[in-house]
Coordinates of C-alpha atoms and ligand atoms in Angstrom, one line a residue:
X173 CA -20.1 -3.7 5.6
X174 CA -16.8 -3.3 3.9
X175 CA -16.7 -1.0 1.0
X176 CA -15.1 -2.6 -2.0
X177 CA -12.2 -0.5 -3.0
X178 CA -10.9 -0.3 -6.6
X179 CA -7.3 -0.2 -5.6
X180 CA -7.5 -2.8 -2.9
X181 CA -9.1 -6.1 -3.4
X182 CA -9.1 -7.9 -0.1
X183 CA -10.0 -11.3 -1.4
X184 CA -7.5 -10.9 -4.2
X185 CA -4.7 -10.2 -1.8
X186 CA -5.5 -13.3 0.3
X187 CA -5.8 -15.5 -2.8
X188 CA -2.4 -14.3 -4.0
X189 CA -0.9 -15.1 -0.7
X190 CA -2.5 -18.5 -0.7
X191 CA -1.1 -19.2 -4.2
X192 CA 2.4 -18.0 -3.2
X193 CA 2.5 -20.0 0.0
X194 CA 1.4 -23.2 -1.8
X195 CA 4.5 -23.0 -3.9
X196 CA 6.9 -21.5 -1.3
X197 CA 9.9 -23.4 -2.6
X198 CA 9.4 -22.2 -6.2
X199 CA 8.6 -18.7 -5.1
X200 CA 11.8 -18.5 -3.0
X201 CA 14.0 -19.5 -6.0
X202 CA 12.2 -17.0 -8.1
X203 CA 12.6 -14.3 -5.5
X204 CA 16.3 -15.0 -5.1
X205 CA 16.6 -14.8 -8.9
X206 CA 14.9 -11.4 -9.0
X207 CA 17.0 -10.1 -6.1
X208 CA 20.3 -11.1 -7.8
X209 CA 19.2 -9.9 -11.2
X210 CA 18.0 -6.5 -10.0
X211 CA 21.2 -6.0 -7.9
X212 CA 23.6 -7.8 -10.2
X213 CA 25.5 -4.6 -10.8
X214 CA 26.2 -4.0 -7.1
X215 CA 29.9 -4.1 -6.3
X216 CA 29.4 -6.4 -3.4
X217 CA 27.8 -9.1 -5.5
X218 CA 30.2 -8.5 -8.4
X219 CA 33.1 -9.4 -6.2
X220 CA 31.7 -12.8 -5.1
X221 CA 32.0 -14.6 -8.3
X222 CA 28.4 -15.5 -9.0
X223 CA 29.0 -14.9 -12.7
X224 CA 25.3 -14.1 -13.3
X225 CA 24.1 -17.3 -11.7
X226 CA 21.1 -16.9 -9.5
X227 CA 20.3 -20.4 -8.2
X228 CA 20.3 -21.1 -4.4
X229 CA 23.1 -23.6 -4.6
X230 CA 25.6 -21.2 -6.2
X231 CA 24.4 -18.4 -4.0
X232 CA 25.1 -20.5 -0.9
X233 CA 28.5 -21.5 -2.2
X234 CA 29.7 -18.0 -3.2
X235 CA 28.1 -15.6 -0.7
X236 CA 29.3 -15.6 2.9
X237 CA 27.1 -15.3 5.9
X238 CA 27.5 -11.9 7.3
X239 CA 26.5 -9.8 10.3
X240 CA 25.9 -6.1 10.4
X241 CA 29.6 -5.5 11.3
X242 CA 30.7 -7.0 8.0
X243 CA 28.5 -4.6 6.0
X244 CA 29.3 -1.5 8.0
X245 CA 32.1 -0.3 5.7
X246 CA 29.8 -0.6 2.6
X247 CA 26.9 1.2 4.3
X248 CA 29.3 3.9 5.6
X249 CA 30.5 4.6 2.0
X250 CA 26.9 5.0 0.9
X251 CA 26.0 7.2 3.8
X252 CA 29.1 9.3 3.0
X253 CA 27.9 10.0 -0.5
X254 CA 29.3 7.3 -2.8
X255 CA 26.4 6.9 -5.2
X256 CA 27.8 4.0 -7.2
X257 CA 26.0 0.7 -6.9
X258 CA 27.6 -0.7 -3.8
X259 CA 25.1 -3.0 -2.2
X260 CA 22.0 -2.4 -4.4
X261 CA 21.4 -1.8 -8.1
X262 CA 18.8 0.8 -7.5
X263 CA 19.7 4.0 -5.6
X264 CA 19.5 4.1 -1.8
X265 CA 16.9 6.8 -0.9
X266 CA 17.7 7.1 2.7
X267 CA 19.5 5.5 5.7
X268 CA 17.6 3.7 8.4
X269 CA 18.8 3.8 12.0
X270 CA 17.7 0.8 14.0
X271 CA 16.2 1.5 17.4
X272 CA 19.4 0.4 19.1
X273 CA 17.3 -0.4 22.1
X274 CA 17.9 -4.1 22.1
X275 CA 21.7 -4.1 21.7
X276 CA 22.6 -0.7 22.8
X277 CA 24.1 0.5 19.5
X278 CA 22.2 2.0 16.6
X279 CA 22.8 0.2 13.3
X280 CA 22.9 2.0 10.0
X281 CA 20.9 0.2 7.3
X282 CA 19.8 1.0 3.8
X283 CA 16.4 2.2 2.9
X284 CA 15.0 2.2 -0.6
X285 CA 11.8 2.0 -2.6
X286 CA 11.8 -1.7 -2.4
X287 CA 11.4 -1.5 1.4
X288 CA 8.5 0.9 1.0
X289 CA 7.0 -1.5 -1.4
X290 CA 7.4 -4.6 0.8
X291 CA 6.1 -2.6 3.8
X292 CA 2.9 -1.7 1.9
X293 CA 2.6 -5.3 0.7
X294 CA 2.7 -6.7 4.3
X295 CA 0.4 -4.0 5.7
X296 CA -2.2 -4.8 3.0
X297 CA -1.9 -8.6 3.5
X298 CA -2.1 -8.3 7.3
X299 CA -5.1 -6.0 7.0
X300 CA -6.8 -8.4 4.6
X301 CA -6.3 -11.4 7.0
X302 CA -7.3 -9.4 10.0
X303 CA -10.3 -7.9 8.4
X304 CA -11.7 -11.3 7.4
X305 CA -12.0 -12.1 11.1
X306 CA -12.6 -8.6 12.5
X307 CA -14.2 -6.4 9.8
X308 CA -14.1 -2.7 10.4
X309 CA -16.0 0.1 8.8
X310 CA -14.4 3.1 7.1
X311 CA -13.4 5.3 9.9
X312 CA -10.2 6.2 11.6
X313 CA -7.5 4.6 13.7
X314 CA -6.1 6.0 16.9
X315 CA -2.4 5.3 16.1
X316 CA 0.3 6.1 18.6
X317 CA 3.0 6.6 16.0
X318 CA 5.9 8.9 16.1
X319 CA 8.7 9.8 13.8
X320 CA 12.3 10.1 15.0
X321 CA 14.6 13.0 14.4
X322 CA 15.7 13.1 10.8
X323 CA 19.4 13.7 10.4
X324 CA 21.4 14.2 7.3
X325 CA 24.4 12.0 6.6
X326 CA 27.7 13.3 5.3
X327 CA 26.5 12.3 1.8
X328 CA 23.3 14.3 2.3
X329 CA 21.0 11.3 2.7
X330 CA 18.2 11.5 5.3
X331 CA 18.9 9.2 8.2
X332 CA 15.9 8.3 10.4
X333 CA 14.3 5.2 11.9
X334 CA 12.8 2.7 9.4
X335 CA 9.3 3.5 10.7
X336 CA 10.0 7.3 10.1
X337 CA 11.2 6.5 6.5
X338 CA 8.0 4.6 6.0
X339 CA 5.8 7.4 7.4
X340 CA 7.6 9.9 5.1
X341 CA 6.9 7.8 2.0
X342 CA 4.2 8.9 -0.4
X343 CA 2.7 5.4 -0.4
X344 CA 2.1 5.3 3.3
X345 CA -0.9 7.7 3.3
X346 CA -2.6 6.1 0.3
X347 CA -2.1 2.6 1.8
X348 CA -3.5 3.7 5.1
X349 CA -6.5 5.0 3.2
X350 CA -6.9 1.7 1.3
X351 CA -6.8 -0.3 4.5
X352 CA -9.1 2.0 6.3
X353 CA -6.5 2.9 8.9
X354 CA -6.2 6.7 8.6
X355 CA -4.6 8.2 11.6
X356 CA -6.8 10.6 13.7
X357 CA -3.9 13.0 14.1
X358 CA -2.5 15.3 11.5
X359 CA 1.0 14.7 10.2
X360 CA 2.4 17.5 12.4
X361 CA 1.6 15.3 15.4
X362 CA 3.3 12.2 14.0
X363 CA 6.4 14.3 12.9
X364 CA 6.4 16.6 16.0
X365 CA 9.7 17.3 17.5
X366 CA 8.5 16.7 21.1
X367 CA 7.3 13.2 21.9
X368 CA 5.3 14.2 25.0
X369 CA 3.4 16.9 23.1
X370 CA 2.7 14.4 20.2
X371 CA 1.4 11.8 22.6
X372 CA -1.0 14.4 24.3
X373 CA -2.3 15.4 20.9
X374 CA -2.7 11.8 19.6
X375 CA -4.9 11.2 22.7
X376 CA -6.8 14.5 22.1
X377 CA -7.4 13.8 18.4
X378 CA -8.5 10.3 19.3
X379 CA -11.1 11.8 21.7
X380 CA -12.3 14.3 19.1
X381 CA -12.9 11.5 16.7
X382 CA -14.0 9.0 19.4
X383 CA -17.1 7.7 17.5
X384 CA -15.2 7.2 14.3
X385 CA -12.2 5.2 15.7
X386 CA -12.3 1.6 14.5
X387 CA -9.1 0.4 16.2
X388 CA -6.2 1.5 18.4
X389 CA -2.7 0.7 17.4
X390 CA 1.0 1.4 17.6
X391 CA 4.1 -0.3 16.2
X392 CA 5.1 -1.9 19.5
X393 CA 2.5 -2.5 22.2
X394 CA 4.7 -0.7 24.7
X395 CA 3.6 2.6 23.1
X396 CA -0.1 1.9 23.7
X397 CA 0.5 1.1 27.4
X398 CA 2.7 4.1 27.8
X399 CA 0.0 6.3 26.1
X400 CA -2.7 5.1 28.6
X401 CA -0.5 5.4 31.6
X402 CA -0.1 9.0 30.4
X403 CA -3.9 9.3 29.8
X404 CA -4.4 8.5 33.5
X405 CA -2.4 11.6 34.3
X406 CA -3.7 14.1 31.8
X407 CA -7.3 13.0 31.1
X408 CA -8.8 16.0 33.0
X409 CA -6.7 18.5 30.9
X410 CA -7.9 16.7 27.7
X411 CA -11.5 17.1 28.9
X412 CA -10.9 20.8 29.4
X413 CA -9.5 21.2 25.9
X414 CA -12.5 19.4 24.4
X415 CA -14.9 21.4 26.5
X416 CA -13.4 24.8 25.7
X417 CA -12.1 24.1 22.2
X418 CA -8.7 25.6 23.2
X419 CA -5.6 23.5 23.1
X420 CA -3.6 23.2 26.4
X421 CA -0.8 25.7 26.8
X422 CA 1.5 22.7 27.3
X423 CA 1.5 22.3 23.4
X424 CA 4.2 24.8 22.3
X425 CA 5.5 23.3 19.1
X426 CA 4.0 25.7 16.5
X427 CA 3.2 23.1 13.8
X428 CA 1.5 20.8 16.3
X429 CA -0.4 23.7 17.9
X430 CA -1.7 25.0 14.6
X431 CA -2.8 21.7 13.1
X432 CA -4.5 20.4 16.2
X433 CA -6.2 23.7 17.1
X434 CA -7.8 23.6 13.7
X435 CA -9.6 20.4 14.7
X436 CA -10.8 21.7 18.0
X437 CA -14.1 23.6 18.7
X438 CA -15.9 23.8 22.0
X439 CA -17.8 20.6 22.6
X440 CA -19.1 20.5 26.2
X441 CA -21.3 17.5 25.5
X442 CA -18.4 15.3 24.4
X443 CA -16.3 16.6 27.3
X444 CA -19.2 15.7 29.8
X445 CA -19.4 12.2 28.2
X446 CA -15.7 11.6 28.5
X447 CA -15.6 12.9 32.0
X448 CA -18.5 10.7 33.2
X449 CA -17.0 7.7 31.5
X450 CA -13.6 8.2 33.1
X451 CA -14.9 8.7 36.6
X452 CA -17.1 5.7 36.3
X453 CA -14.2 3.4 35.5
X454 CA -12.6 1.2 38.1
X455 CA -8.8 1.7 38.1
X456 CA -9.1 2.4 34.3
X457 CA -10.2 -1.1 33.5
X458 CA -11.7 -1.1 30.0
X459 CA -10.9 2.5 29.3
X460 CA -10.4 1.8 25.6
X461 CA -13.8 0.3 24.7
X462 CA -15.5 2.8 27.0
X463 CA -14.1 5.9 25.3
X464 CA -13.9 4.4 21.8
X465 CA -17.2 2.5 21.6
X466 CA -16.8 1.5 17.9
X467 CA -13.3 0.2 18.3
X468 CA -13.1 -3.5 17.2
X469 CA -9.6 -4.3 18.4
X470 CA -6.2 -3.2 19.7
X471 CA -3.4 -3.8 17.2
X472 CA 0.4 -3.8 17.4
X473 CA 3.5 -6.0 17.9
X474 CA 2.7 -7.8 21.1
X475 CA 5.1 -10.7 20.9
X476 CA 8.7 -11.2 22.1
X477 CA 9.9 -8.4 24.4
X478 CA 6.4 -6.9 24.3
X479 CA 4.8 -9.8 26.2
X480 CA 5.5 -8.2 29.6
X481 CA 3.1 -5.3 28.7
X482 CA 0.2 -7.6 27.8
X483 CA -1.3 -7.7 31.3
X484 CA -1.6 -4.0 31.5
X485 CA -2.8 -3.7 27.9
X486 CA -5.5 -6.3 28.5
X487 CA -6.6 -4.2 31.5
X488 CA -7.0 -1.1 29.4
X489 CA -8.5 -3.0 26.5
X490 CA -11.2 -4.8 28.6
X491 CA -13.2 -7.1 26.3
X492 CA -11.5 -5.9 23.1
X493 CA -9.4 -8.5 21.3
X494 CA -5.6 -7.9 21.1
X495 CA -4.2 -8.6 17.6
X496 CA -0.5 -9.1 17.0
X497 CA 1.1 -7.2 14.2
X498 CA 3.7 -8.4 11.7
X499 CA 7.2 -9.7 12.3
X500 CA 10.0 -7.7 10.7
X501 CA 12.8 -5.4 11.5
X502 CA 14.6 -2.3 10.1
X503 CA 16.4 -4.8 7.9
X504 CA 13.2 -6.0 6.2
X505 CA 10.0 -7.8 6.7
X506 CA 9.5 -11.5 7.4
X507 CA 6.0 -12.6 8.1
X508 CA 2.5 -12.0 9.4
X509 CA -0.1 -13.8 11.5
X510 CA -2.6 -15.8 9.5
X511 CA -4.7 -16.5 12.6
X512 CA -5.5 -13.1 14.0
X513 CA -7.8 -14.6 16.6
X514 CA -4.9 -16.2 18.5
X515 CA -3.9 -14.5 21.6
X516 CA -0.5 -12.8 21.4
X517 CA 1.2 -15.5 23.5
X518 CA 0.4 -18.1 20.8
X519 CA 0.9 -15.9 17.7
X520 CA 3.0 -17.2 14.9
X521 CA 4.1 -15.6 11.7
X522 CA 3.8 -17.1 8.3
X523 CA 6.8 -16.1 6.2
X524 CA 6.0 -14.2 2.9
X525 CA 8.0 -16.2 0.4
X526 CA 8.2 -13.4 -2.1
X527 CA 9.3 -10.6 0.4
X528 CA 12.9 -11.9 0.6
X529 CA 15.0 -15.0 0.4
X530 CA 15.2 -16.8 3.7
X531 CA 17.6 -19.3 5.2
X532 CA 17.7 -20.7 8.7
X533 CA 20.6 -21.8 10.8
X534 CA 19.5 -24.8 12.9
X535 CA 20.3 -24.2 16.5
X536 CA 20.7 -26.9 19.1
X537 CA 21.6 -26.4 22.7
X538 CA 25.0 -27.8 23.1
X539 CA 26.8 -27.4 26.4
X540 CA 30.2 -28.1 25.0
X541 CA 29.9 -25.3 22.5
X542 CA 28.8 -23.1 25.4
X543 CA 32.1 -23.6 27.0
X544 CA 34.3 -23.5 24.0
X545 CA 32.9 -20.5 22.0
X546 CA 31.7 -17.7 24.0
X547 CA 31.1 -14.9 21.5
X548 CA 27.7 -13.3 21.5
X549 CA 26.7 -14.8 18.2
X550 CA 27.6 -18.4 18.9
X551 CA 27.0 -18.7 22.6
X552 CA 24.3 -21.0 23.9
X553 CA 23.8 -23.0 20.7
X554 CA 25.5 -25.4 18.4
X555 CA 24.9 -24.4 14.8
X556 CA 24.5 -26.6 11.7
X557 CA 24.5 -25.7 8.0
X558 CA 21.7 -23.3 7.0
X559 CA 18.6 -24.8 5.5
X560 CA 16.1 -23.3 3.1
X561 CA 12.6 -22.0 3.9
X562 CA 10.9 -25.2 3.0
X563 CA 13.4 -27.4 4.7
X564 CA 12.8 -26.2 8.3
X565 CA 11.3 -28.7 10.7
X566 CA 8.4 -28.2 13.1
X567 CA 9.6 -27.9 16.7
X568 CA 13.1 -26.9 15.8
X569 CA 14.8 -23.5 16.6
X570 CA 16.6 -21.4 14.0
X571 CA 18.4 -18.1 13.5
X572 CA 17.0 -16.3 10.5
X573 CA 19.2 -15.3 7.6
X574 CA 17.8 -12.6 5.3
X575 CA 18.6 -11.8 1.7
X576 CA 16.4 -9.0 0.3
X577 CA 15.9 -6.2 -2.1
X578 CA 17.5 -3.7 0.2
X579 CA 21.1 -4.8 -0.1
X580 CA 21.3 -7.6 2.4
X581 CA 22.8 -10.9 1.3
X582 CA 22.8 -13.8 3.7
X583 CA 22.5 -11.4 6.7
X584 CA 22.3 -12.9 10.1
X585 CA 19.4 -11.1 11.8
X586 CA 20.2 -12.4 15.2
X587 CA 16.6 -13.4 16.1
X588 CA 15.8 -16.9 17.3
X589 CA 12.6 -18.4 16.1
X590 CA 10.9 -21.8 16.5
X591 CA 8.9 -23.4 13.7
X592 CA 5.4 -23.9 15.0
X593 CA 3.8 -25.4 11.8
X594 CA 3.2 -24.6 8.2
X595 CA 0.8 -22.5 6.3
X596 CA 0.6 -24.3 3.0
X597 CA 4.3 -24.8 2.4
X598 CA 5.6 -21.8 4.2
X599 CA 6.6 -22.1 7.8
X600 CA 4.9 -20.4 10.7
X601 CA 7.5 -19.0 13.0
X602 CA 7.2 -18.3 16.7
X603 CA 9.5 -15.5 17.9
X604 CA 11.7 -16.7 20.7
X605 CA 14.3 -14.1 21.5
X606 CA 17.3 -12.1 20.2
X607 CA 20.4 -14.1 20.3
X608 CA 22.8 -11.6 21.8
X609 CA 20.8 -10.8 24.9
X610 CA 22.1 -12.9 27.5
X611 CA 22.7 -13.1 31.2
X612 CA 25.8 -15.0 31.9
X613 CA 28.4 -15.1 34.7
X614 CA 30.1 -18.4 34.0
X615 CA 28.5 -21.6 32.6
X616 CA 25.0 -20.2 33.0
X617 CA 23.1 -18.8 30.0
X618 CA 19.8 -17.1 30.4
X619 CA 18.1 -15.4 27.4
X620 CA 15.7 -12.6 27.3
X621 CA 12.9 -15.2 27.3
X622 CA 14.3 -16.9 30.5
X623 CA 14.4 -13.5 32.2
X624 CA 10.9 -12.8 31.1
X625 CA 9.6 -16.1 32.5
X626 CA 11.4 -15.5 35.8
X627 CA 9.9 -12.0 36.1
X628 CA 6.5 -13.3 35.2
X629 CA 6.7 -15.9 38.0
X630 CA 7.8 -13.3 40.6
X631 CA 5.2 -10.8 39.6
X632 CA 2.5 -13.3 40.6
X633 CA 3.5 -12.4 44.2
X634 CA 3.0 -8.7 43.4
X635 CA -0.4 -9.3 41.9
X636 CA -1.6 -10.9 45.2
X637 CA -0.7 -7.5 46.8
X638 CA -2.4 -5.6 44.0
X639 CA 0.9 -4.2 42.9
X640 CA 2.0 -3.8 39.4
X641 CA 5.4 -4.0 37.7
X642 CA 5.8 -1.0 35.4
X643 CA 8.9 -2.2 33.7
X644 CA 12.1 -4.2 34.3
X645 CA 15.6 -4.8 33.1
X646 CA 18.7 -6.7 34.2
X647 CA 22.5 -6.5 34.5
X648 CA 25.3 -8.8 35.3
X649 CA 27.4 -7.4 38.1
X650 CA 30.9 -8.8 37.8
X651 CA 32.4 -6.2 40.2
X652 CA 31.5 -8.6 43.0
X653 CA 33.2 -11.9 43.6
X654 CA 31.5 -14.1 42.4
X655 CA 29.5 -12.1 39.9
X656 CA 25.7 -12.0 40.2
X657 CA 22.5 -11.1 38.4
X658 CA 20.9 -7.8 39.2
X659 CA 17.2 -7.3 38.3
X660 CA 15.9 -3.8 38.3
X661 CA 12.2 -3.3 38.9
X662 CA 10.0 -0.2 38.7
X663 CA 6.7 -0.7 40.6
X664 CA 3.5 1.4 40.5
X665 CA 3.4 1.8 44.3
X666 CA 5.4 1.0 47.4
X667 CA 5.8 -2.7 48.3
X668 CA 6.7 -4.1 51.7
X669 CA 10.2 -5.5 52.3
X670 CA 8.7 -8.9 53.0
X671 CA 7.0 -9.0 49.6
X672 CA 10.1 -7.8 47.8
X673 CA 12.3 -10.4 49.6
X674 CA 9.9 -13.1 48.4
X675 CA 10.0 -11.8 44.9
X676 CA 13.8 -11.7 44.9
X677 CA 13.9 -15.4 46.1
X678 CA 11.3 -16.3 43.5
X679 CA 13.3 -14.6 40.7
X680 CA 16.4 -16.5 41.6
X681 CA 14.6 -19.8 41.8
X682 CA 12.8 -19.3 38.5
X683 CA 16.0 -19.3 36.5
X684 CA 16.0 -23.0 35.8
X685 CA 19.0 -23.1 33.4
X686 CA 21.1 -26.1 34.6
X687 CA 24.3 -24.0 34.5
X688 CA 22.7 -21.3 36.6
X689 CA 21.2 -23.7 39.2
X690 CA 24.5 -25.7 39.7
X691 CA 26.6 -22.5 39.9
X692 CA 24.2 -21.0 42.4
X693 CA 24.3 -24.1 44.5
X694 CA 28.1 -24.0 44.9
X695 CA 28.1 -20.2 45.1
X696 CA 30.0 -19.8 41.8
X697 CA 27.3 -17.2 41.1
X698 CA 26.4 -14.8 43.9
X699 CA 22.9 -14.3 45.3
X700 CA 20.5 -12.6 42.8
X701 CA 19.9 -9.0 43.7
X702 CA 16.6 -7.2 43.2
X703 CA 16.9 -3.4 43.0
X704 CA 13.8 -1.4 43.1
X705 CA 14.0 1.9 41.2
X706 CA 12.0 5.1 41.7
X707 CA 8.8 5.6 39.8
X708 CA 9.6 7.3 36.5
X709 CA 13.0 5.7 36.0
X710 CA 12.0 3.8 32.9
X711 CA 10.6 7.1 31.5
X712 CA 14.1 8.5 32.0
X713 CA 15.5 5.6 30.0
X714 CA 13.0 6.2 27.2
X715 CA 13.9 10.0 27.3
X716 CA 17.6 9.1 27.1
X717 CA 17.0 7.1 23.9
X718 CA 14.9 9.8 22.4
X719 CA 17.7 12.3 23.0
X720 CA 20.0 10.0 21.1
X721 CA 17.5 10.2 18.2
X722 CA 15.5 7.0 18.7
X723 CA 11.8 7.0 18.0
X724 CA 9.1 5.9 20.5
X725 CA 7.5 3.9 17.6
X726 CA 10.4 1.4 17.7
X727 CA 11.3 1.6 21.4
X728 CA 12.0 -1.6 23.2
X729 CA 13.2 -1.5 26.8
X730 CA 16.6 -3.1 26.8
X731 CA 16.1 -6.2 28.9
X732 CA 19.8 -6.7 29.7
X733 CA 22.1 -3.7 30.1
X734 CA 25.7 -4.3 29.3
X735 CA 28.5 -2.4 31.0
X736 CA 29.2 -0.6 27.8
X737 CA 25.7 1.0 28.1
X738 CA 27.0 3.1 30.9
X739 CA 24.5 5.9 30.7
X740 CA 21.5 3.6 31.1
X741 CA 23.2 1.8 33.8
X742 CA 23.9 5.0 35.6
X743 CA 20.2 6.1 35.3
X744 CA 19.2 2.7 36.9
X745 CA 21.8 2.8 39.6
X746 CA 21.2 6.4 40.7
X747 CA 17.5 5.8 40.8
X748 CA 17.6 2.6 42.8
X749 CA 16.0 3.0 46.2
X750 CA 16.1 -0.4 47.7
X751 CA 18.1 -3.6 47.2
X752 CA 17.4 -7.2 48.2
X753 CA 19.6 -10.3 48.0
X754 CA 18.1 -13.7 47.4
X755 CA 18.3 -16.3 50.1
X756 CA 16.9 -19.0 47.7
X757 CA 20.2 -21.0 47.8
X758 CA 21.0 -20.5 51.4
Ligands
AMP804 P1 14.4 -2.7 15.1 O1 15.8 -2.8 15.5 O2 13.7 -1.5 15.8 O3 14.2 -2.7 13.6 O4 13.6 -4.0 15.7 C1 13.6 -5.2 15.0 C2 13.6 -6.3 16.0 O5 12.4 -6.2 16.8 C3 13.5 -7.7 15.4 O6 14.7 -8.1 15.0 C4 12.9 -8.5 16.5 O7 13.9 -8.9 17.5 C5 11.9 -7.5 17.2 N1 10.6 -7.7 16.6 C6 10.1 -7.2 15.5 N2 8.8 -7.6 15.2 C7 8.5 -8.5 16.2 C8 7.4 -9.4 16.4 N3 6.3 -9.4 15.7 N4 7.5 -10.2 17.5 C9 8.6 -10.1 18.3 N5 9.7 -9.4 18.1 C10 9.7 -8.6 17.0

């Protein structure tokens, strides 16, 4: 059974959450008051004429809605060394670099103690909610987590991904201990300078502690799938290391070598067990529960752009439940799942009313706006006045606006969510997509979600042939007249031309957006093109982002590659081996 921990009272955490969500409206006003009081000295707020007032009405009237672009000059000054209170009252301890994998460009954001605090708060709550349904013993977690490169800004602040800033914080380790989630691998592995070596060692440490591992996790589910695809390649080497107690010569980073070698001693019995289990598996189905017999679940962000990896993850996880992790971003946290038993496809996130102040821009599909305003932030939807957290309506879609303790005031996050219901008086949000990611040639508008659904439909044809889609992305080719959609696919094995032709037609037909269908019918959009890329192409894309300083922990395959992202486009185009054009519209 669970050991009661002095510092961490699971029931207490849940009770507090229940109390806060019962009074979400009051808690939101109170949170806004605290944010504005604690940061009242900040130049940005001083200039807006709030005059010390902290009520939502004045706040809404005085403070403009902003995007990251509006804040860039302020953040740059801070990164360059201006230590005066610019956006926050308290000092900025480091800079976070967003992954840049969704929109191509890395954003600079502020990181401070408040973000560490809210991260620990949501980790503890999520654990408490999860543990109520799936209790674990004290043990370890096989966590595929990786830090990014840590750079120094002109003003001598450390700049790294938000996850890296969290891993570096002192509270991270103690919280992980409190929530029984201590990583199998030593710090040197998490902070290693070579991703592939870190991955190998995470797997090795996981095997060394195989009986103690209580769950398997990563920030985004993609990293778990990637880890086990790698495991399929290196498992025999891992067995050898365990058998002989000597770390493979592929590990050359001294700090990783030294710390992992210390954990190794010859263990032929364990090596035999692993070996036998691996050879006994059919196509690696259920490898996770087989090798980690005490694991209770697999945990990570599995929603949104991670959904395409679920099939493979379920294959590796066998009968183990998949539990969706929290909803947040480098900018700040938003919510967590209160129903951990729900499959990732149905997961919703209850907003924590004291973690920030939230507003929601109601979005309605409006074809006229589509034609009139074609900027990335307004396309596809008609917007109305923002509403508060407790004013949102079930079934409606919104863009989230964040105000938090890390220097963001009425910041448009760019994510589209749908209100699925309420937990007490706080809404439960379903993540829909990022707003800016869009395939469009003329009057058509297809979001990341539309692309995902179309790909899901077409991959059913692959499944019938026992083929697997490793990863995918898309591009709008306007160099042809008319322009057309290009979908890039990496497959695990060769497929016949017939199958790929059918997949291509299916992809084209599965985009049901009225603008797309009508344009295709009159050939105002050209035939959809499916380009198959060589195996390993998406690994090259990942490597490309790692070279730019991104971290695997926050990596999300870009689902739509813009022309400005020329390097990724070049990787895709030079690795394309076959191309098919749809005949779905004659
Ligand atoms: P990053 O730029 O790496 O901070 O990524 C943050 C973005 O990842 C968010 O704005 C979302 O678009 C996406 N994201 C984060 N958590 C989730 C989640 N639980 N479900 C779906 N998408 C998520």
